[in-house]
Short mmCIF file of C-alpha atoms in Angstrom, two decimals:
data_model
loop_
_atom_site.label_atom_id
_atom_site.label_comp_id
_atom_site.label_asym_id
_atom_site.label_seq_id
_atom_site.Cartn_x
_atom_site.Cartn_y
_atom_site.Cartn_z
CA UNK A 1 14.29 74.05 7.99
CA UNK A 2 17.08 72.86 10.45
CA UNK A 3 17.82 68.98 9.58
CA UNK A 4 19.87 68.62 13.03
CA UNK A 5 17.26 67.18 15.31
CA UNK A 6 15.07 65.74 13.22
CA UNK A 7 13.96 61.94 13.35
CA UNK A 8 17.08 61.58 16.03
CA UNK A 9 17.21 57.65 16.62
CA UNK A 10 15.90 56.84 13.44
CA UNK A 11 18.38 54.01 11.97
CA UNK A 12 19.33 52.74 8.30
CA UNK A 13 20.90 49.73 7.67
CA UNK A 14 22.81 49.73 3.90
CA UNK A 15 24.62 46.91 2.06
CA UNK A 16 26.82 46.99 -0.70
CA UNK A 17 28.37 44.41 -3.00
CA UNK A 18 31.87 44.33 -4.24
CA UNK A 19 32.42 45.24 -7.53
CA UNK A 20 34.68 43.66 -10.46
CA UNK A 21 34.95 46.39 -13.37
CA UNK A 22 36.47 46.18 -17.19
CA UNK A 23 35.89 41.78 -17.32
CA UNK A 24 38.76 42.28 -19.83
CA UNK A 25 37.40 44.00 -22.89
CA UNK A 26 34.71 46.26 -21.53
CA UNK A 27 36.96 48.89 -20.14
CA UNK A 28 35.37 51.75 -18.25
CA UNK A 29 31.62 50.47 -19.77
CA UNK A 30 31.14 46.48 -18.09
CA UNK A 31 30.55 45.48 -14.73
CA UNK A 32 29.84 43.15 -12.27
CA UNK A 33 28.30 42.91 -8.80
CA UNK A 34 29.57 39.82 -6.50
CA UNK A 35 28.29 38.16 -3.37
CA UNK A 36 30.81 39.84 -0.95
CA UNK A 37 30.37 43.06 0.46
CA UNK A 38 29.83 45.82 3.34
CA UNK A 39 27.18 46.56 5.61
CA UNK A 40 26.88 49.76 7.53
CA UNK A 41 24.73 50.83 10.29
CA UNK A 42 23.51 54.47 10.33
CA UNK A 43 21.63 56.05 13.14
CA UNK A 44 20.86 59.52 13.67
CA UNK A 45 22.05 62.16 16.46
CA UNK A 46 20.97 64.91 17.78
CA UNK A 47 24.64 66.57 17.21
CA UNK A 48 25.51 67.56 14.23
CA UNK A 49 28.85 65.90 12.33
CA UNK A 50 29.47 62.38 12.11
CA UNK A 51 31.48 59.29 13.70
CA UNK A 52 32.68 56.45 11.87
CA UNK A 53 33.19 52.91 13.81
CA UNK A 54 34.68 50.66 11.26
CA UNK A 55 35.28 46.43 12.17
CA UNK A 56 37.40 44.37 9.26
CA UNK A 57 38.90 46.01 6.65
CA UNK A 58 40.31 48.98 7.13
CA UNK A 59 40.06 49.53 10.67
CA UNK A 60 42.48 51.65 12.22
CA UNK A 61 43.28 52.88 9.01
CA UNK A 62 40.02 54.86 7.42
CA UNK A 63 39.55 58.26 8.58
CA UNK A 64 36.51 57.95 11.11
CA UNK A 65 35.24 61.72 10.82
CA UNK A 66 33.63 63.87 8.40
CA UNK A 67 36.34 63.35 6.10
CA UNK A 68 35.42 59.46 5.54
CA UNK A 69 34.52 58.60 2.15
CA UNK A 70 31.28 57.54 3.22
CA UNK A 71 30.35 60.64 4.97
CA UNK A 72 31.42 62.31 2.75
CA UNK A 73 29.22 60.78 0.07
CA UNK A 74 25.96 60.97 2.28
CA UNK A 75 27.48 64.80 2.53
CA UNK A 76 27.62 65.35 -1.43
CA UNK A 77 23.76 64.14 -1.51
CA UNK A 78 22.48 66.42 0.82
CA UNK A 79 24.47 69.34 -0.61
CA UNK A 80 23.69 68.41 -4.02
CA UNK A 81 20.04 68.70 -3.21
CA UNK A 82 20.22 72.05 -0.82
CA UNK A 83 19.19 69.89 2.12
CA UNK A 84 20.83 70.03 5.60
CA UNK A 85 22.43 66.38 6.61
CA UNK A 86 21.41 65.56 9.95
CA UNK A 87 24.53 64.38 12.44
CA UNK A 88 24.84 60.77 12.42
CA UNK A 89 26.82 57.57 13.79
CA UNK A 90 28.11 55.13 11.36
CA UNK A 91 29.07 51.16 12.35
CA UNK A 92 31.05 49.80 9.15
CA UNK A 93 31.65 46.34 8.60
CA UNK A 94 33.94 45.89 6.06
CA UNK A 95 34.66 42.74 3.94
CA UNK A 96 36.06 44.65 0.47
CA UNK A 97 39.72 44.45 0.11
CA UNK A 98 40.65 47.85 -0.53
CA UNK A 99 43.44 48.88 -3.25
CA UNK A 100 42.69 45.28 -4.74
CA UNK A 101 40.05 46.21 -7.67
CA UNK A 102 37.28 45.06 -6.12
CA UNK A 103 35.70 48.21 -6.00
CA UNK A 104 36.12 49.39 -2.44
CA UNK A 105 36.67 53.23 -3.33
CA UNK A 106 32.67 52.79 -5.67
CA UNK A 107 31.20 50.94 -3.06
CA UNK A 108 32.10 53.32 -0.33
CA UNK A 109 30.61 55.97 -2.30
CA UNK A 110 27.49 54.23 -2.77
CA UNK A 111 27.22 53.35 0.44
CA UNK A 112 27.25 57.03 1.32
CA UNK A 113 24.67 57.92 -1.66
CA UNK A 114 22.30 55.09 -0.08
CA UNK A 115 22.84 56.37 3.50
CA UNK A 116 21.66 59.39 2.23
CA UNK A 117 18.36 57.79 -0.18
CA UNK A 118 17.65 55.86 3.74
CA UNK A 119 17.82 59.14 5.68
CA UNK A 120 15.90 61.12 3.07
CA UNK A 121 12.91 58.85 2.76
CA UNK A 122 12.58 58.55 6.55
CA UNK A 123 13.03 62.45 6.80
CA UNK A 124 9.46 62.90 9.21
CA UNK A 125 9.42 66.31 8.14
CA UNK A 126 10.05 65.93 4.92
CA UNK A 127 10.41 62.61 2.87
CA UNK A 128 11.75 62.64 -0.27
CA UNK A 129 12.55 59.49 -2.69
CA UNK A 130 15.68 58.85 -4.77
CA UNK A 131 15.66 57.83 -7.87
CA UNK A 132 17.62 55.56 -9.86
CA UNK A 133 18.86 57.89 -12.10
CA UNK A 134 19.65 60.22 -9.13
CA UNK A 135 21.35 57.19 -7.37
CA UNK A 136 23.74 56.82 -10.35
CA UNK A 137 24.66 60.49 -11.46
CA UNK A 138 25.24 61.13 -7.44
CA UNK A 139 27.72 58.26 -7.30
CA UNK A 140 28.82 59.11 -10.93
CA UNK A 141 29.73 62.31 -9.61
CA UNK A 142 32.20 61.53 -6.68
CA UNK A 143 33.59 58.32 -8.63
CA UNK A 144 34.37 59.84 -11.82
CA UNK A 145 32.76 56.97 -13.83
CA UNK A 146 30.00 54.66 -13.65
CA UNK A 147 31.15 51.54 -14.58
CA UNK A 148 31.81 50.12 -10.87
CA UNK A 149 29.32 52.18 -8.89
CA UNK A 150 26.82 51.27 -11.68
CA UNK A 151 26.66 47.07 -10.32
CA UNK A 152 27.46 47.89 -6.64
CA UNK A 153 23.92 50.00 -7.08
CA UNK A 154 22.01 47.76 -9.17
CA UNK A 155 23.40 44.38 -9.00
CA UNK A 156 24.15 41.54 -11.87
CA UNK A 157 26.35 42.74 -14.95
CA UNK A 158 25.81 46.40 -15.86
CA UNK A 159 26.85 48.20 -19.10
CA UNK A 160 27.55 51.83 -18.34
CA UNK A 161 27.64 54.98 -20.73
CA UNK A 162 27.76 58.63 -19.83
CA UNK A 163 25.73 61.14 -22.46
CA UNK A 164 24.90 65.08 -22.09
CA UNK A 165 22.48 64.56 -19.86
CA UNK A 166 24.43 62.61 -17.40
CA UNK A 167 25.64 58.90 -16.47
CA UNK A 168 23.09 55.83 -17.63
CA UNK A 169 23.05 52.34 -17.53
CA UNK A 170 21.63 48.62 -18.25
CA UNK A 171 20.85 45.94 -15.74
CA UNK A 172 21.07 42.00 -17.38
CA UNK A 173 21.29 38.79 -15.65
CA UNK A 174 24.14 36.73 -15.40
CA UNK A 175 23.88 33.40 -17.20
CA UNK A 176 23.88 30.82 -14.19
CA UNK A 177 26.52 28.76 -15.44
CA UNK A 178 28.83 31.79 -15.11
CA UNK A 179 30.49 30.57 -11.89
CA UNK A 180 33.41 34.30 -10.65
CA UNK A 181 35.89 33.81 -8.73
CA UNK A 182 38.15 35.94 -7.45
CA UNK A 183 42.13 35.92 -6.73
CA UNK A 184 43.54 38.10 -4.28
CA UNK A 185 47.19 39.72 -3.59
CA UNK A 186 48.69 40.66 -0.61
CA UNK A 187 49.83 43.99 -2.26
CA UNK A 188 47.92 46.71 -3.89
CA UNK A 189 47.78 48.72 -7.02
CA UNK A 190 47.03 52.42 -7.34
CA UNK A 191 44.14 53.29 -9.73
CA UNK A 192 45.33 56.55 -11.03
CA UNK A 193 49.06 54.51 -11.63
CA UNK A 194 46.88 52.12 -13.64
CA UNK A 195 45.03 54.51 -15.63
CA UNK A 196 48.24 56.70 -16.10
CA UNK A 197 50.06 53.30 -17.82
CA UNK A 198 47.33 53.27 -20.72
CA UNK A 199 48.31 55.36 -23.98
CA UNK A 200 45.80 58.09 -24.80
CA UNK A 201 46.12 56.38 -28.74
CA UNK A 202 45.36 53.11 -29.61
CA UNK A 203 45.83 50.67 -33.35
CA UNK A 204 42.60 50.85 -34.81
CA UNK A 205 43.03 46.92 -34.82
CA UNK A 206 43.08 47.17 -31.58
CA UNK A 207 39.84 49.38 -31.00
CA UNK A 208 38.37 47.14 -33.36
CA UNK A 209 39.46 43.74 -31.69
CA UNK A 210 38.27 44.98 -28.66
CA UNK A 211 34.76 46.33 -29.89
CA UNK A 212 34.45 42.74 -31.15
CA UNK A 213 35.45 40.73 -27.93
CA UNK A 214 33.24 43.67 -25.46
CA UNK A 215 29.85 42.59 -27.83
CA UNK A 216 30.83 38.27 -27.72
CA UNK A 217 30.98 39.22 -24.03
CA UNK A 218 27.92 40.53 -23.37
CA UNK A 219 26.51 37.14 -25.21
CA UNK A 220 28.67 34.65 -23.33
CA UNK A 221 28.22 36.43 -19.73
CA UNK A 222 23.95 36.36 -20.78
CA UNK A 223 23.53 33.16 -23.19
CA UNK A 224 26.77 31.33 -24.07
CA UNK A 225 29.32 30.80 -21.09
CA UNK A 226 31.07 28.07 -23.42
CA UNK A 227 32.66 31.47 -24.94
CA UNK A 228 33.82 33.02 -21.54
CA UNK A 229 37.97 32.56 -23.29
CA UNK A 230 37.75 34.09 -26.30
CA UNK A 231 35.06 36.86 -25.20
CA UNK A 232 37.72 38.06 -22.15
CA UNK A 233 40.70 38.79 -24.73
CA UNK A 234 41.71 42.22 -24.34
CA UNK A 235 44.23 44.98 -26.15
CA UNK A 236 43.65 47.93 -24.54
CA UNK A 237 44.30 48.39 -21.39
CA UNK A 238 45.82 45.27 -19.37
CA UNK A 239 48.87 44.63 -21.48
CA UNK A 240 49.80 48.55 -20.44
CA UNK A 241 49.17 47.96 -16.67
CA UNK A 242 50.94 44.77 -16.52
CA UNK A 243 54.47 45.83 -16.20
CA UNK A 244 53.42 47.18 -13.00
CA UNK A 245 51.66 44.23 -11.00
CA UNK A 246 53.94 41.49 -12.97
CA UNK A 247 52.39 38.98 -10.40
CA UNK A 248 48.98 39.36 -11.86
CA UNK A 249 50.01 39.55 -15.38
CA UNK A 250 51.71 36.31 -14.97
CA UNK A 251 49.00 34.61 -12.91
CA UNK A 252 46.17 35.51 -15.70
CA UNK A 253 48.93 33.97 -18.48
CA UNK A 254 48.97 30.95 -16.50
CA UNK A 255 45.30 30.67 -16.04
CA UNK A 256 44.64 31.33 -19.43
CA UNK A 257 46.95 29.31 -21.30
CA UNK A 258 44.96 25.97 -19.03
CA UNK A 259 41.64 27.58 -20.20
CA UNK A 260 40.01 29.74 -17.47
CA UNK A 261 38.78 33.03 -18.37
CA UNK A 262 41.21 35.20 -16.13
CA UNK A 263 40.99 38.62 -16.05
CA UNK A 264 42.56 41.79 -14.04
CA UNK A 265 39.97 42.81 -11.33
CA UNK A 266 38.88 46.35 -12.33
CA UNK A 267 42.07 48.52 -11.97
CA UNK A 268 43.91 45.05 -10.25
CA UNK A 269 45.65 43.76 -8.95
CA UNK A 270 43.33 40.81 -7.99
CA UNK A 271 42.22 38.44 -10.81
CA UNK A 272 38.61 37.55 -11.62
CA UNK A 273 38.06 34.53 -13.24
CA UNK A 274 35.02 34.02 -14.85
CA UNK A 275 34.58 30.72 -15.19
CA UNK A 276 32.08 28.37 -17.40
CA UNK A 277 30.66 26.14 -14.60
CA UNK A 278 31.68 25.12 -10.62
CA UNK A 279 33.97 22.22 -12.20
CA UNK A 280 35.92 25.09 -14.27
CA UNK A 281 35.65 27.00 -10.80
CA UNK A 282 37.05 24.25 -8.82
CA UNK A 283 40.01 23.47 -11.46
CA UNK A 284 41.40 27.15 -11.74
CA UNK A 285 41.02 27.38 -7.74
CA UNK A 286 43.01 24.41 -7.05
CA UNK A 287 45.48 25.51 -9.24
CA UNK A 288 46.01 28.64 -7.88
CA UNK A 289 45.48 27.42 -4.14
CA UNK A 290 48.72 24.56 -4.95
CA UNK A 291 50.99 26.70 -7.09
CA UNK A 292 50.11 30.71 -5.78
CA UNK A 293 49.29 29.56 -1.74
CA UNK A 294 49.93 33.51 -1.47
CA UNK A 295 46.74 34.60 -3.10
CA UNK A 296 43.70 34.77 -1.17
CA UNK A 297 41.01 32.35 -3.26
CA UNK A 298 37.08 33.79 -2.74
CA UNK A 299 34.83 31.55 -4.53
CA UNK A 300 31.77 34.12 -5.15
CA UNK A 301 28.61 34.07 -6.78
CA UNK A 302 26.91 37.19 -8.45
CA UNK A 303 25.59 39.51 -6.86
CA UNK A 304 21.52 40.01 -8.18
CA UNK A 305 20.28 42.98 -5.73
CA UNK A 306 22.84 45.24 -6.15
CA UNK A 307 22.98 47.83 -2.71
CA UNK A 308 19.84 47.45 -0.59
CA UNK A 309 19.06 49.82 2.03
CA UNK A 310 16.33 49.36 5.62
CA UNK A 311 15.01 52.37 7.18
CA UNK A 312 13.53 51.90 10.95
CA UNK A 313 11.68 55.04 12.75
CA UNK A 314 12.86 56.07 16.01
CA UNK A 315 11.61 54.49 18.83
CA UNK A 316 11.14 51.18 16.89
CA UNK A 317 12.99 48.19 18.04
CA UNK A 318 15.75 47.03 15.88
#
């Protein structure tokens, strides 16, 4: 059955949050969906192939073919499931900073694995629903990991694990006094230079310091956001990276040492703060706004749908 043709006009309309990954201890297993993200507009042609028309960030700059990471994602599905990917036209606005660790690579990717879930279950020839699991091992897949595209699918904090059977994970809420916020650079940090900082051996005081803070996080993110300090200590990966992105290792001392809950962003090199309450919010922005003007403040909130996805038939009015 030829997929080029089919349903042409039909539109979907996906949006995905920003992601912040690690939170300090949890590396590669915790993270968290925030209020801030990128909405795409996807409507089918009778051509095959794809265009890409991005507005904000990265415009000019993103490939707008085939060969965008989006497309390319939406691609992987169809493959993945021996189904032929009808051409489409994509509208991207962007608002993720990308090279920041804010999760623009993940959320690209699910983007593209949600384009596809849209198109699928409006196929009129034949409809066919995505599930979550599906959702997660496609994006698992082209990411590598789960613990970023894990939130930017399903919203609020996620804990992420992979097993023989593929990538799984567990929704909670956020506490509502947990109040993010996020600090961003004007530069940008490589992922793969971050990871390739990080020794392959750790102390086993170490391991065991950070097994300790990962569990006191999960309580103070869900219960107790009085412990947001303590529960963000980390040994095993951020002390590594900091050499390279001295900027943010400095700014997260500062932070700290007055009492906010400062973290690197993912990979970095933006900070997340997670802070106990909009006066602790307000304090740590101020400071950062009068002593680091440089870095872009975003005061956020969590994200609680996680990527969301409208389907409209063609001929319908938009």
């Amino acid at each position: 059955m030829s997929a080029v043709g089919s349903g042409v006009g039909r539109t979907v309309k996906v949006r995905v949050p920003a992601t912040s990954a690690n939170l300090g201890p949890g590396f590669d297993t915790l993270g968290i969906a925030l209020a801030y993200g990128d909405e795409l507009t996807v409507v089918v042609r009778d051509a095959p192939g794809a265009t890409v028309t991005v507005t904000g960030v990265g415009a000019g700059e993103v490939p707008t073919d085939e060969t965008n990471l989006v497309v390319r994602s939406t691609a992987h599905v169809y493959s993945q499931l021996a189904r032929e990917m009808p051409g489409i036209d994509v509208s991207a606005t962007n608002r993720i900073p990308h090279g920041r660790g804010m999760g623009s690579s993940g959320s690209a990717i699910v983007a593209g694995v949600m384009i596809a879930a849209g198109l699928l279950q409006s196929d009129p020839e034949a409809p066919l629903v995505l599930t979550e699991e599906q959702l997660l091992a496609f994006a698992t897949e082209l990411e590598g990991h789960p613990d970023n595209v894990a939130p930017a699918l399903f919203g609020g904090l996620t804990i992420a694990w992979t097993t023989e059977q593929g990538p799984r994970f567990k929704r909670l809420m956020v506490h509502r006094g947990v109040a993010p916020l996020v600090l961003v650079p004007s530069f940008t940090m490589s992922t793969e230079l971050a990871r390739s900082l990080q020794p392959k051996q750790v102390p086993h005081e170490d391991a065991v310091f950070n097994v300790s803070r990962s569990a006191l996080l999960i309580a103070a993110l869900t219960q107790s956001p009085e412990l947001l300090l303590e529960a963000t200590e980390d040994r095993l990966h951020q002390n590594y990276r900091g050499a390279a992105m001295p900027a943010t290792r400095d700014l997260i001392g500062e932070l700290r040492s007055a009492g906010h809950a400062a973290v690197v962003s993912g990979a970095g090199p933006s900070v997340l703060v997670l802070s106990n309450g909009p006066l602790d919010r307000m304090q740590a922005a101020d400071f950062v706004a009068a002593q680091h003007p440089d870095w872009r403040v975003l005061t956020l909130a969590v994200d609680t749908k996680g990527a969301t996805v409208e389907t409209t038939p063609a001929g319908a009015a938009l």
